[in-house]
Amino acid sequence: MDANSTLQAMLGVGKKYSIDVTDLRVLVLRVITLSVKFVSRDELWTSRFADGFVDWKLVKQLTNKNVLGGCGEWLGMLEFCHWDDLVKSESEIATAYPPLATLRRNMKECSLDTGDSEAWTPVCRALLLLLVQGLPCLSALEMLTCAQFKRNTRTGCVELLAKQVHRLTCSDTPSRSAHR
Amino acid sequence: MLDRCKVDVAKLEQTRALANATMEDKRLSLSLSRMTVVQGRPRLRDRVTSVLKTEERKIQVRAQSTGTGTHTRDS
């Protein structure tokens, strides 16, 4: 999705849920905060944007959906997000952010890692796509990686998701992995 | 992870400015095209002109008939 359409989608979210759109950087973070699954969105919002207003009544009406839209909108918005600084603290990530480190390792094994100094950016984008509610994981990962590597990455994305589930299963059931 | 996220605000602001400028340009173009159409419609202009001339002529004839006391019919 082009930059203008993405921006209009983001501003539309701000208008619909009564979010301040003056600071676009904060708007991006707020859209992400309102869209993640597995965590309490209002607790996450309160911890990060205590002074920020949002129409929670409307947000809570969204079940299994996110505030922004589909893969196009999310990939368009994530184009503006970068995590190049993470390369400076790579040694700490394994202990400080284990899910991120695991995802990077899995992406390397599936030939979906760029290996350069900006490699953490696609990894973080992939992790966010996996955490957004109502987004088809395989399609989102495919769109992200196909655009990056300019090739068909479907097989790699399927392997990546399988590895993510496998590692998750192994970490939850240590006795089962010992028997294997 | 959100703390370490760097957002390309410059590009976002540039996109917003461009979108606003495009909308303003479209609004002005639409206003200008409406003004041009109202001013340049020949039938409306001619109709208004002929009506005004007819009314003016009627006034002249009435003035003449009032002055002379004879009733004259307009052609």
Coordinates of C-alpha atoms in Angstrom, one line a residue:
Chain A
M1 CA 0.0 0.0 0.0
D2 CA 1.3 3.4 -0.9
A3 CA 2.4 5.9 1.7
N4 CA -0.6 8.2 1.2
S5 CA -3.2 5.4 1.6
T6 CA -1.4 4.1 4.7
L7 CA -1.4 7.5 6.2
Q8 CA -5.1 8.0 5.5
A9 CA -5.8 4.7 7.1
M10 CA -3.9 5.6 10.2
L11 CA -5.6 9.1 10.4
G12 CA -8.9 7.3 10.0
V13 CA -8.1 5.1 13.0
G14 CA -7.3 8.3 15.0
K15 CA -10.5 9.9 14.0
K16 CA -12.7 6.8 14.6
Y17 CA -11.3 6.1 18.1
S18 CA -10.7 9.7 19.1
I19 CA -6.9 9.3 19.3
D20 CA -4.7 12.4 19.0
V21 CA -3.0 12.4 15.6
T22 CA -0.7 15.4 16.1
D23 CA 2.3 13.2 16.8
L24 CA 2.5 10.6 14.1
R25 CA 5.2 8.6 15.8
V26 CA 3.0 8.2 18.9
L27 CA 0.0 7.4 16.6
V28 CA 1.9 4.5 15.1
L29 CA 2.8 3.1 18.6
R30 CA -0.8 3.6 19.7
V31 CA -2.2 1.7 16.7
I32 CA 0.1 -1.2 17.5
T33 CA -0.8 -1.1 21.2
L34 CA -4.5 -1.3 20.4
S35 CA -4.1 -4.2 18.0
V36 CA -1.9 -6.8 19.8
K37 CA -3.2 -10.1 21.1
F38 CA -2.3 -12.3 24.0
V39 CA -1.9 -9.2 26.3
S40 CA -4.3 -6.8 28.0
R41 CA -4.5 -3.8 25.6
D42 CA -5.8 -1.4 28.2
E43 CA -3.1 -2.3 30.7
L44 CA -0.5 -1.9 27.9
W45 CA -2.0 1.5 26.9
T46 CA -2.1 2.8 30.5
S47 CA 1.5 1.9 31.0
R48 CA 2.7 3.6 27.9
F49 CA 0.2 6.4 27.2
A50 CA -1.4 7.2 30.6
D51 CA -2.5 10.7 29.4
G52 CA -3.7 9.6 26.0
F53 CA -7.4 9.3 25.3
V54 CA -9.0 6.5 23.3
D55 CA -12.6 5.4 22.9
W56 CA -12.3 2.1 24.7
K57 CA -16.0 1.4 24.2
L58 CA -15.4 1.2 20.4
V59 CA -12.1 -0.6 20.7
K60 CA -13.6 -3.4 22.9
Q61 CA -16.2 -4.0 20.3
L62 CA -13.5 -5.3 18.1
T63 CA -13.2 -9.0 18.8
N64 CA -10.5 -10.9 16.9
K65 CA -9.9 -7.8 14.8
N66 CA -7.4 -5.0 14.9
V67 CA -8.0 -1.2 14.5
L68 CA -6.0 -0.7 11.3
G69 CA -7.1 -3.3 8.8
G70 CA -5.5 -6.0 6.7
C71 CA -2.0 -7.0 5.6
G72 CA -1.8 -4.1 3.2
E73 CA -2.4 -1.5 5.8
W74 CA -0.1 -3.1 8.3
L75 CA 2.8 -3.6 5.9
G76 CA 2.4 -0.1 4.7
M77 CA 2.6 1.3 8.3
L78 CA 5.5 -1.0 9.3
E79 CA 7.4 0.4 6.3
F80 CA 7.8 3.6 8.4
C81 CA 9.2 1.6 11.4
H82 CA 12.8 0.6 11.8
W83 CA 14.8 -1.2 14.5
D84 CA 18.3 -0.7 13.1
D85 CA 19.7 0.2 16.6
L86 CA 19.1 -3.4 17.8
V87 CA 22.3 -4.5 16.0
K88 CA 24.3 -2.7 18.7
S89 CA 22.8 -4.8 21.5
E90 CA 22.6 -8.2 19.8
S91 CA 24.3 -9.9 22.7
E92 CA 21.6 -8.7 25.1
I93 CA 18.6 -9.7 23.0
A94 CA 18.9 -13.5 23.7
T95 CA 18.4 -12.8 27.4
A96 CA 16.4 -9.6 27.3
Y97 CA 14.0 -10.5 24.4
P98 CA 13.9 -14.3 24.0
P99 CA 11.0 -14.4 21.6
L100 CA 12.7 -12.0 19.3
A101 CA 16.0 -13.9 19.4
T102 CA 14.1 -17.2 18.7
L103 CA 12.3 -15.6 15.7
R104 CA 15.6 -14.3 14.3
R105 CA 17.2 -17.8 14.7
N106 CA 14.2 -19.4 13.0
M107 CA 14.2 -16.9 10.2
K108 CA 17.9 -17.6 9.6
E109 CA 17.2 -21.4 9.4
C110 CA 14.5 -20.8 6.9
S111 CA 16.6 -18.5 4.7
L112 CA 14.5 -15.5 5.5
D113 CA 17.2 -13.4 7.2
T114 CA 19.0 -10.7 5.4
G115 CA 22.1 -11.0 7.5
D116 CA 23.1 -7.4 7.2
S117 CA 23.1 -4.5 9.8
E118 CA 19.4 -3.9 9.1
A119 CA 18.4 -7.5 9.7
W120 CA 16.5 -6.8 12.9
T121 CA 14.0 -4.5 11.2
P122 CA 12.3 -7.3 9.2
V123 CA 12.5 -9.6 12.2
C124 CA 10.7 -7.0 14.4
R125 CA 8.2 -6.4 11.7
A126 CA 7.6 -10.2 11.4
L127 CA 7.1 -10.5 15.2
L128 CA 4.6 -7.6 15.2
L129 CA 2.7 -9.2 12.3
L130 CA 2.4 -12.4 14.3
L131 CA 1.1 -10.5 17.3
V132 CA -1.6 -8.4 15.6
Q133 CA -5.1 -9.6 16.0
G134 CA -7.1 -10.7 13.0
L135 CA -4.2 -10.8 10.6
P136 CA -3.5 -14.0 8.7
C137 CA 0.0 -14.9 9.8
L138 CA 1.2 -16.9 6.7
S139 CA -0.1 -14.3 4.3
A140 CA 1.4 -11.4 6.2
L141 CA 4.8 -13.1 6.5
E142 CA 4.7 -14.0 2.8
M143 CA 3.9 -10.4 1.8
L144 CA 6.7 -9.1 4.0
T145 CA 9.4 -11.5 2.9
C146 CA 8.4 -11.6 -0.8
A147 CA 8.7 -7.8 -1.0
Q148 CA 12.1 -8.0 0.7
F149 CA 13.7 -10.9 -1.1
K150 CA 11.9 -10.4 -4.4
R151 CA 11.2 -14.2 -4.7
N152 CA 8.6 -16.7 -3.7
T153 CA 9.0 -17.2 0.1
R154 CA 5.9 -19.3 0.7
T155 CA 7.9 -22.5 1.6
G156 CA 10.2 -20.6 3.9
C157 CA 7.3 -18.9 5.7
V158 CA 5.5 -22.2 6.2
E159 CA 8.7 -23.6 7.7
L160 CA 9.1 -20.6 9.9
L161 CA 5.6 -20.9 11.3
A162 CA 6.2 -24.6 11.9
K163 CA 9.4 -23.9 13.7
Q164 CA 7.7 -21.2 15.8
V165 CA 5.0 -23.6 16.9
H166 CA 7.6 -26.4 17.4
R167 CA 9.8 -24.4 19.7
L168 CA 6.8 -23.1 21.6
T169 CA 5.6 -26.7 22.1
C170 CA 9.0 -27.9 23.2
S171 CA 9.4 -25.0 25.6
D172 CA 6.0 -25.7 27.2
T173 CA 6.6 -29.5 27.5
P174 CA 10.2 -30.2 28.5
S175 CA 9.4 -33.8 29.5
R176 CA 8.1 -34.6 26.1
S177 CA 11.2 -33.2 24.3
A178 CA 13.4 -35.3 26.7
H179 CA 11.7 -38.5 25.6
R180 CA 12.4 -37.7 21.9
Chain B
M1 CA 10.4 -3.6 21.3
L2 CA 8.1 -0.6 20.9
D3 CA 10.6 1.6 22.8
R4 CA 13.4 0.8 20.4
C5 CA 11.1 1.4 17.3
K6 CA 12.3 4.3 15.2
V7 CA 9.4 5.8 13.1
D8 CA 10.2 7.7 9.9
V9 CA 8.3 10.8 11.1
A10 CA 9.8 13.0 8.4
K11 CA 8.4 10.9 5.6
L12 CA 5.0 10.6 7.4
E13 CA 4.8 14.4 7.8
Q14 CA 5.9 14.9 4.2
T15 CA 3.1 12.5 3.0
R16 CA 0.6 14.3 5.2
A17 CA 1.6 17.7 3.8
L18 CA 1.4 16.4 0.3
A19 CA -2.0 14.9 0.9
N20 CA -3.3 18.2 2.4
A21 CA -1.9 20.2 -0.5
T22 CA -3.5 17.8 -3.0
M23 CA -6.9 18.2 -1.3
E24 CA -6.6 21.9 -1.2
D25 CA -5.6 22.0 -4.9
K26 CA -8.7 19.9 -5.8
R27 CA -10.9 22.1 -3.7
L28 CA -9.6 25.3 -5.4
S29 CA -9.8 23.8 -8.9
L30 CA -13.4 22.8 -8.3
S31 CA -14.4 26.3 -7.0
L32 CA -12.6 27.8 -10.0
S33 CA -14.4 25.5 -12.5
R34 CA -17.8 26.3 -11.0
M35 CA -17.1 30.1 -11.2
T36 CA -16.0 29.7 -14.9
V37 CA -19.2 27.8 -15.8
V38 CA -21.5 30.4 -14.2
Q39 CA -19.8 33.3 -15.9
G40 CA -19.5 31.7 -19.3
R41 CA -22.9 30.1 -19.9
P42 CA -24.1 31.9 -23.0
R43 CA -27.8 31.0 -22.8
L44 CA -28.2 32.2 -19.3
R45 CA -26.3 35.4 -20.1
D46 CA -28.3 36.1 -23.2
R47 CA -31.6 35.3 -21.5
V48 CA -30.9 37.7 -18.7
T49 CA -29.8 40.4 -21.2
S50 CA -32.9 40.0 -23.3
V51 CA -35.2 40.1 -20.3
L52 CA -33.6 43.2 -19.0
K53 CA -33.9 44.9 -22.4
T54 CA -37.5 43.9 -22.6
E55 CA -38.3 45.3 -19.2
E56 CA -36.4 48.5 -20.0
R57 CA -38.5 48.8 -23.2
K58 CA -41.7 48.3 -21.3
I59 CA -40.8 51.0 -18.9
Q60 CA -40.1 53.4 -21.7
V61 CA -43.4 52.6 -23.5
R62 CA -45.4 53.1 -20.3
A63 CA -43.7 56.4 -19.6
Q64 CA -44.5 57.5 -23.2
S65 CA -48.1 56.3 -22.9
T66 CA -48.6 58.0 -19.5
G67 CA -47.2 61.2 -20.9
T68 CA -49.3 61.2 -24.2
G69 CA -52.4 59.5 -22.8
T70 CA -52.5 56.9 -25.6
H71 CA -52.2 53.2 -25.0
T72 CA -49.5 51.6 -27.1
R73 CA -49.0 47.8 -27.4
D74 CA -45.5 46.3 -27.3
S75 CA -44.3 44.3 -30.3

